[in-house]
Short mmCIF file of C-alpha atoms in Angstrom, two decimals:
data_model
loop_
_atom_site.label_atom_id
_atom_site.label_comp_id
_atom_site.label_asym_id
_atom_site.label_seq_id
_atom_site.Cartn_x
_atom_site.Cartn_y
_atom_site.Cartn_z
CA MET A 8 31.73 -11.48 84.66
CA LYS A 9 31.99 -8.04 83.22
CA GLN A 10 35.38 -8.54 81.47
CA ARG A 11 34.01 -11.89 79.95
CA SER A 12 30.93 -10.06 78.70
CA PHE A 13 33.13 -7.42 76.84
CA ILE A 14 35.29 -10.11 75.21
CA ILE A 15 32.06 -11.67 73.82
CA LEU A 16 30.65 -8.24 72.51
CA ALA A 17 34.16 -7.40 71.31
CA ALA A 18 34.30 -10.74 69.60
CA ALA A 19 30.63 -10.42 68.17
CA LEU A 20 31.83 -7.01 66.82
CA ALA A 21 34.98 -8.32 65.17
CA PHE A 22 32.95 -11.11 63.31
CA LEU A 23 30.22 -8.53 62.24
CA PHE A 24 33.12 -6.38 60.95
CA ILE A 25 34.72 -9.29 59.09
CA GLY A 26 31.49 -10.21 57.60
CA VAL A 27 30.57 -6.77 56.40
CA VAL A 28 34.19 -6.38 54.93
CA GLY A 29 33.66 -10.03 53.45
CA VAL A 30 30.21 -8.91 51.70
CA TYR A 31 31.78 -5.53 50.42
CA ALA A 32 34.75 -7.32 49.02
CA TYR A 33 32.57 -9.88 47.26
CA ASP A 34 30.58 -7.59 45.65
CA SER A 35 33.34 -5.60 44.87
CA SER A 36 34.73 -8.48 43.16
CA ASN A 37 31.62 -8.70 40.90
CA ASP A 38 31.23 -5.27 39.86
CA ASP A 39 32.21 -6.01 36.35
CA GLN A 40 30.46 -9.26 36.08
CA ILE A 41 27.42 -9.87 34.46
CA ALA A 42 24.73 -11.93 36.77
CA ASP A 43 23.66 -15.55 35.58
CA GLY A 44 20.36 -15.39 33.58
CA VAL A 45 20.99 -12.33 31.91
CA ARG A 46 20.55 -12.38 27.97
CA ALA A 47 21.21 -9.77 25.35
CA GLY A 48 19.49 -9.92 22.02
CA GLY A 49 18.78 -13.59 22.95
CA VAL A 50 22.59 -14.01 23.61
CA ASP A 51 23.19 -15.76 27.03
CA ILE A 52 26.02 -13.57 28.78
CA GLY A 53 25.51 -14.59 32.34
CA GLY A 54 28.36 -15.01 34.41
CA MET A 55 30.74 -13.32 31.86
CA SER A 56 32.91 -10.16 32.59
CA THR A 57 31.65 -7.11 30.47
CA SER A 58 34.72 -7.19 28.03
CA ALA A 59 33.82 -10.91 27.06
CA ALA A 60 30.18 -10.04 27.12
CA ARG A 61 30.65 -7.34 24.61
CA ALA A 62 32.42 -9.47 22.21
CA LYS A 63 30.16 -12.37 22.34
CA VAL A 64 27.20 -10.22 21.75
CA LYS A 65 28.87 -8.38 18.78
CA HIS A 66 30.02 -11.63 17.38
CA ARG A 67 26.62 -13.41 17.57
CA LEU A 68 24.45 -10.62 16.51
CA GLU A 69 26.38 -9.51 13.49
CA ALA A 70 26.19 -13.01 12.20
CA ARG A 71 22.50 -13.29 12.95
CA LEU A 72 21.36 -9.49 11.67
CA ASN A 73 23.65 -9.02 8.64
CA ARG A 74 21.38 -11.04 6.32
CA PRO A 75 19.21 -9.94 3.57
CA LEU A 76 15.90 -8.52 4.45
CA TYR A 77 12.65 -8.71 2.14
CA ALA A 78 9.73 -6.79 1.62
CA VAL A 79 7.08 -9.27 0.69
CA TYR A 80 3.45 -8.75 -1.28
CA HIS A 81 1.68 -11.74 -2.78
CA GLY A 82 5.07 -13.47 -3.49
CA GLU A 83 6.72 -10.44 -4.87
CA LYS A 84 10.02 -9.64 -3.20
CA PHE A 85 11.92 -6.41 -2.68
CA LYS A 86 15.64 -7.09 -1.31
CA LEU A 87 17.67 -5.01 1.14
CA THR A 88 21.15 -6.13 1.33
CA PRO A 89 23.29 -6.06 4.44
CA ALA A 90 25.70 -3.79 2.47
CA GLN A 91 22.81 -1.46 2.07
CA ALA A 92 21.41 -1.57 5.54
CA ARG A 93 25.00 -1.02 7.02
CA ILE A 94 23.45 -2.52 10.57
CA ARG A 95 25.90 -1.67 13.65
CA ILE A 96 25.51 -3.26 16.63
CA ASN A 97 25.83 -1.28 19.94
CA ALA A 98 27.22 -3.79 22.15
CA ASP A 99 28.64 -1.39 24.76
CA ALA A 100 25.18 -0.12 25.27
CA MET A 101 23.76 -3.68 25.82
CA VAL A 102 26.13 -4.77 27.94
CA ASP A 103 26.10 -1.61 30.04
CA GLU A 104 22.23 -2.35 30.59
CA ALA A 105 22.92 -5.70 31.42
CA LEU A 106 25.36 -4.91 33.93
CA HIS A 107 23.00 -2.44 35.40
CA ARG A 108 20.47 -5.17 35.51
CA SER A 109 22.82 -7.37 37.24
CA ARG A 110 23.55 -4.91 39.65
CA ASP A 111 19.81 -4.48 41.05
CA GLY A 112 19.05 -4.78 44.36
CA ASN A 113 21.43 -3.92 47.72
CA ILE A 114 24.67 -5.25 48.47
CA LEU A 115 23.29 -7.87 50.85
CA SER A 116 20.60 -9.30 48.16
CA ARG A 117 23.48 -9.19 45.40
CA THR A 118 25.88 -11.16 47.71
CA TRP A 119 23.19 -13.60 48.86
CA ARG A 120 22.32 -14.04 45.20
CA GLY A 121 25.72 -14.83 44.16
CA VAL A 122 26.51 -17.12 46.95
CA THR A 123 23.41 -19.30 46.80
CA GLY A 124 23.41 -19.48 43.12
CA GLY A 125 20.66 -17.05 42.22
CA LYS A 126 19.88 -15.71 38.87
CA VAL A 127 18.62 -12.46 37.40
CA LYS A 128 16.17 -12.88 34.63
CA ALA A 129 16.42 -10.03 32.18
CA GLU A 130 16.51 -9.87 28.48
CA ILE A 131 18.42 -6.87 27.11
CA ALA A 132 16.78 -5.88 23.74
CA VAL A 133 19.14 -5.23 20.52
CA ARG A 134 20.55 -1.63 20.21
CA ALA A 135 21.39 -1.20 16.74
CA SER A 136 21.66 1.34 13.98
CA TYR A 137 21.12 0.86 10.42
CA SER A 138 20.71 3.18 7.33
CA LYS A 139 17.53 5.23 7.24
CA ALA A 140 18.35 6.41 3.83
CA ALA A 141 18.39 2.83 2.52
CA VAL A 142 14.90 1.74 4.09
CA ALA A 143 13.76 5.00 2.64
CA ALA A 144 14.98 3.80 -0.64
CA LEU A 145 13.45 0.38 -0.57
CA VAL A 146 10.10 1.71 0.52
CA LYS A 147 10.20 4.36 -2.61
CA ARG A 148 11.28 1.35 -4.67
CA VAL A 149 8.18 -0.78 -3.33
CA SER A 150 5.51 2.00 -3.57
CA ARG A 151 6.75 2.89 -7.03
CA THR A 152 6.21 -0.67 -8.15
CA LEU A 153 3.22 -1.67 -6.38
CA ASP A 154 0.86 1.82 -6.09
CA ARG A 155 -1.96 1.47 -8.48
CA SER A 156 -4.17 4.49 -9.30
CA ALA A 157 -7.79 3.86 -8.88
CA GLN A 158 -9.40 3.59 -12.35
CA ASP A 159 -12.67 5.61 -13.03
CA ALA A 160 -15.58 4.03 -14.83
CA SER A 161 -15.72 4.90 -18.34
CA LEU A 162 -17.20 4.48 -21.84
CA SER A 163 -15.49 2.37 -24.35
CA TYR A 164 -16.18 2.01 -28.20
CA ASP A 165 -12.86 -0.09 -28.70
CA THR A 166 -14.66 -3.19 -29.64
CA GLY A 167 -16.93 -1.33 -32.23
CA GLU A 168 -19.88 -1.42 -29.51
CA LEU A 169 -20.66 0.95 -26.61
CA ARG A 170 -19.90 -0.52 -23.46
CA PRO A 171 -19.12 0.63 -19.99
CA VAL A 172 -15.79 -0.09 -18.40
CA LYS A 173 -16.00 -0.61 -14.66
CA ALA A 174 -14.40 1.41 -12.00
CA LYS A 175 -11.39 -0.35 -10.46
CA LYS A 176 -10.07 0.35 -7.00
CA GLY A 177 -6.50 1.18 -6.77
CA ARG A 178 -3.94 0.37 -4.00
CA GLU A 179 -1.35 2.62 -2.25
CA VAL A 180 1.52 1.34 -0.03
CA LYS A 181 1.22 2.46 3.46
CA THR A 182 4.72 3.92 3.36
CA ASP A 183 5.18 4.97 7.13
CA VAL A 184 4.08 1.57 8.29
CA LEU A 185 6.50 -0.10 6.09
CA ALA A 186 9.70 2.04 7.24
CA GLU A 187 8.66 1.11 10.36
CA ASP A 188 8.27 -2.45 10.06
CA LEU A 189 11.42 -2.63 8.11
CA GLY A 190 13.33 -0.72 10.76
CA THR A 191 11.94 -3.10 13.69
CA ALA A 192 12.89 -6.20 11.52
CA LEU A 193 16.49 -5.20 11.03
CA SER A 194 16.99 -5.18 14.75
CA LEU A 195 15.71 -8.62 15.10
CA PRO A 196 18.09 -11.49 15.63
CA ASP A 197 15.59 -14.20 14.87
CA GLY A 198 12.92 -14.60 12.15
CA ASP A 199 12.98 -15.36 8.42
CA ARG A 200 13.86 -11.90 7.64
CA THR A 201 10.81 -11.05 5.73
CA VAL A 202 8.42 -7.93 6.27
CA PRO A 203 4.82 -7.88 4.86
CA VAL A 204 3.95 -4.98 2.84
CA SER A 205 0.69 -3.26 3.88
CA VAL A 206 -1.41 -1.74 1.35
CA ALA A 207 -4.70 0.63 1.48
CA SER A 208 -7.28 0.60 -1.03
CA THR A 209 -7.97 3.82 -3.00
CA ARG A 210 -11.53 4.38 -4.37
CA PRO A 211 -12.54 5.75 -8.03
CA LYS A 212 -13.91 9.23 -8.05
CA VAL A 213 -16.05 7.90 -10.77
CA THR A 214 -17.97 4.52 -10.33
CA THR A 215 -20.20 2.66 -12.91
CA LYS A 216 -23.29 3.76 -10.83
CA ASP A 217 -22.25 7.60 -11.39
CA LEU A 218 -21.55 6.81 -14.83
CA ALA A 219 -25.03 5.10 -15.56
CA LYS A 220 -26.46 8.14 -13.65
CA LYS A 221 -24.63 10.57 -15.98
CA TYR A 222 -25.62 8.89 -19.07
CA GLY A 223 -29.40 7.91 -18.59
CA THR A 224 -30.18 7.63 -22.17
CA VAL A 225 -27.53 6.93 -24.64
CA VAL A 226 -27.83 6.50 -28.51
CA ALA A 227 -24.81 4.68 -29.87
CA VAL A 228 -24.06 4.06 -33.68
CA ASN A 229 -21.94 1.61 -34.87
CA ARG A 230 -20.97 2.81 -38.36
CA ASN A 231 -19.36 -0.33 -39.18
CA THR A 232 -22.10 -2.86 -38.50
CA HIS A 233 -24.63 -0.36 -39.49
CA ARG A 234 -26.34 -0.82 -36.31
CA LEU A 235 -28.20 1.79 -33.89
CA THR A 236 -28.61 0.73 -30.08
CA LEU A 237 -30.58 2.77 -27.43
CA LEU A 238 -29.22 2.10 -24.04
CA LYS A 239 -31.02 3.12 -20.68
CA ARG A 240 -28.48 3.59 -17.64
CA LEU A 241 -26.10 1.81 -20.13
CA HIS A 242 -28.13 -1.58 -20.23
CA VAL A 243 -29.49 -2.03 -23.84
CA VAL A 244 -33.06 -1.55 -24.53
CA LYS A 245 -33.67 -1.80 -28.25
CA ALA A 246 -31.43 -2.26 -31.33
CA TYR A 247 -31.94 -1.34 -34.90
CA PRO A 248 -30.32 -1.59 -38.48
CA ILE A 249 -29.53 1.69 -40.08
CA ALA A 250 -27.99 3.06 -43.10
CA VAL A 251 -25.19 5.67 -42.47
CA GLY A 252 -23.68 8.45 -44.37
CA MET A 253 -21.88 7.62 -47.65
CA GLN A 254 -18.41 8.82 -48.33
CA GLY A 255 -17.85 12.54 -48.62
CA LEU A 256 -20.96 12.71 -45.90
CA GLU A 257 -20.00 10.21 -43.44
CA THR A 258 -21.95 10.18 -40.03
CA PRO A 259 -19.49 11.68 -37.58
CA ALA A 260 -17.62 9.80 -35.01
CA GLY A 261 -17.34 11.00 -31.58
CA GLN A 262 -19.50 11.55 -28.61
CA TYR A 263 -22.12 14.47 -28.89
CA PRO A 264 -25.05 15.58 -26.84
CA VAL A 265 -28.44 15.80 -28.38
CA GLN A 266 -28.88 19.18 -29.82
CA ASP A 267 -32.75 19.27 -30.68
CA LYS A 268 -35.54 16.56 -31.32
CA GLN A 269 -38.43 16.92 -33.75
CA VAL A 270 -41.57 15.29 -34.56
CA ASP A 271 -42.73 15.73 -38.39
CA PRO A 272 -39.58 17.74 -39.06
CA TRP A 273 -39.07 20.27 -41.72
CA TRP A 274 -36.05 19.49 -43.79
CA HIS A 275 -33.63 22.55 -44.54
CA VAL A 276 -31.86 21.23 -47.51
CA PRO A 277 -27.94 22.04 -47.16
CA ASN A 278 -26.66 24.28 -50.06
CA SER A 279 -24.02 21.85 -51.05
CA ALA A 280 -23.66 20.40 -54.77
CA TRP A 281 -24.80 16.81 -53.47
CA ALA A 282 -28.31 18.20 -53.00
CA GLY A 283 -28.51 18.81 -56.78
CA LYS A 284 -31.80 21.11 -57.60
CA LEU A 285 -32.88 20.91 -54.08
CA ALA A 286 -30.05 22.74 -52.65
CA GLY A 287 -31.26 25.36 -50.32
CA HIS A 288 -34.71 24.70 -50.32
CA VAL A 289 -36.83 23.75 -47.53
CA ILE A 290 -39.10 20.39 -47.55
CA PRO A 291 -42.08 20.52 -45.34
CA PRO A 292 -43.34 17.44 -43.54
CA GLY A 293 -44.90 14.95 -45.96
CA PRO A 294 -44.44 12.30 -48.46
CA ALA A 295 -41.48 14.20 -50.18
CA ASP A 296 -39.57 14.80 -46.72
CA PRO A 297 -36.78 12.16 -46.45
CA LEU A 298 -36.46 12.93 -42.73
CA LYS A 299 -40.05 11.41 -42.27
CA ALA A 300 -41.53 11.51 -38.94
CA ARG A 301 -38.57 11.95 -36.58
CA TRP A 302 -35.40 13.93 -36.27
CA ILE A 303 -32.59 13.90 -33.47
CA GLY A 304 -30.13 16.46 -34.20
CA ILE A 305 -26.21 16.03 -32.77
CA THR A 306 -23.74 18.13 -34.31
CA GLY A 307 -23.33 20.24 -37.57
CA GLY A 308 -26.32 19.69 -39.33
CA ALA A 309 -25.80 15.88 -38.90
CA GLY A 310 -28.77 13.78 -37.11
CA ILE A 311 -30.74 10.72 -36.79
CA HIS A 312 -33.88 10.39 -38.78
CA GLY A 313 -36.32 7.99 -40.31
CA THR A 314 -36.52 6.62 -43.77
CA ILE A 315 -38.81 4.59 -46.05
CA GLU A 316 -35.64 3.52 -47.91
CA THR A 317 -35.53 0.15 -46.08
CA ALA A 318 -33.53 -1.27 -48.90
CA SER A 319 -30.75 1.30 -47.82
CA LEU A 320 -30.42 -0.22 -44.31
CA GLY A 321 -27.06 -1.77 -43.69
CA SER A 322 -25.46 0.43 -46.31
CA ASN A 323 -23.66 3.65 -46.62
#
């Protein structure tokens, strides 16, 4: 009876030993095999040897990744060619990770998975390098083309009339974001190979409101149309027909602050030949005073004053 029990035990141990050896042999025979269900960069390499997997990954991904990439802003495209990008697929690193994931678990779980047709659900990310100098050059080109400085509000006389020019916001390419997005897109095997350009708005230093505050009251003189316009906070309040200085005594062009204002001014006649016998004299307020009731001095003895010579209005 004891001998029979011993034989059964020995047989069981032998069977167990054979099983263990079989499991070990099976597992060892698959130590260079990618498990079913594993993908690398979207490429199915399940059930393949590592050498075959490397070749397949390299071939498939190079075909997908070596396509032009575009940075796009409102329909304007900036191209990065494959030759410039110099993408290199690190198939070795991808397959090594795939094999590592394939060997997850212990020897028994791996053997059971292999025998029963189980799969390892794993997606290995693309490992690739590219020319960072080429990306930086593209970012610089995009920025140089799209960046716009903010425009301060200003006063313009180009139409012959004083008018405020509204402030405009500028824009600035988010270069760090674009560089990162381009690097990410270069490693994506799928998609339309376009990267949207992100920009930030920049504010002007001087707004129209600031300008209106600075120039609360403005008197604009148009020498061509013989018209004086009074503006309050850059809005027209009143307008008048005027006469301007004749040739040789032209009303000065430019922008000037008011130097002085007088009611019933005295006229200090310039000591000039055009003044004739009045040269150098001082004319008090009254009928003989051509300045009449008001004077606004601006620069170099020039100013704005009243007149009873209404026939001169509209002339030099």
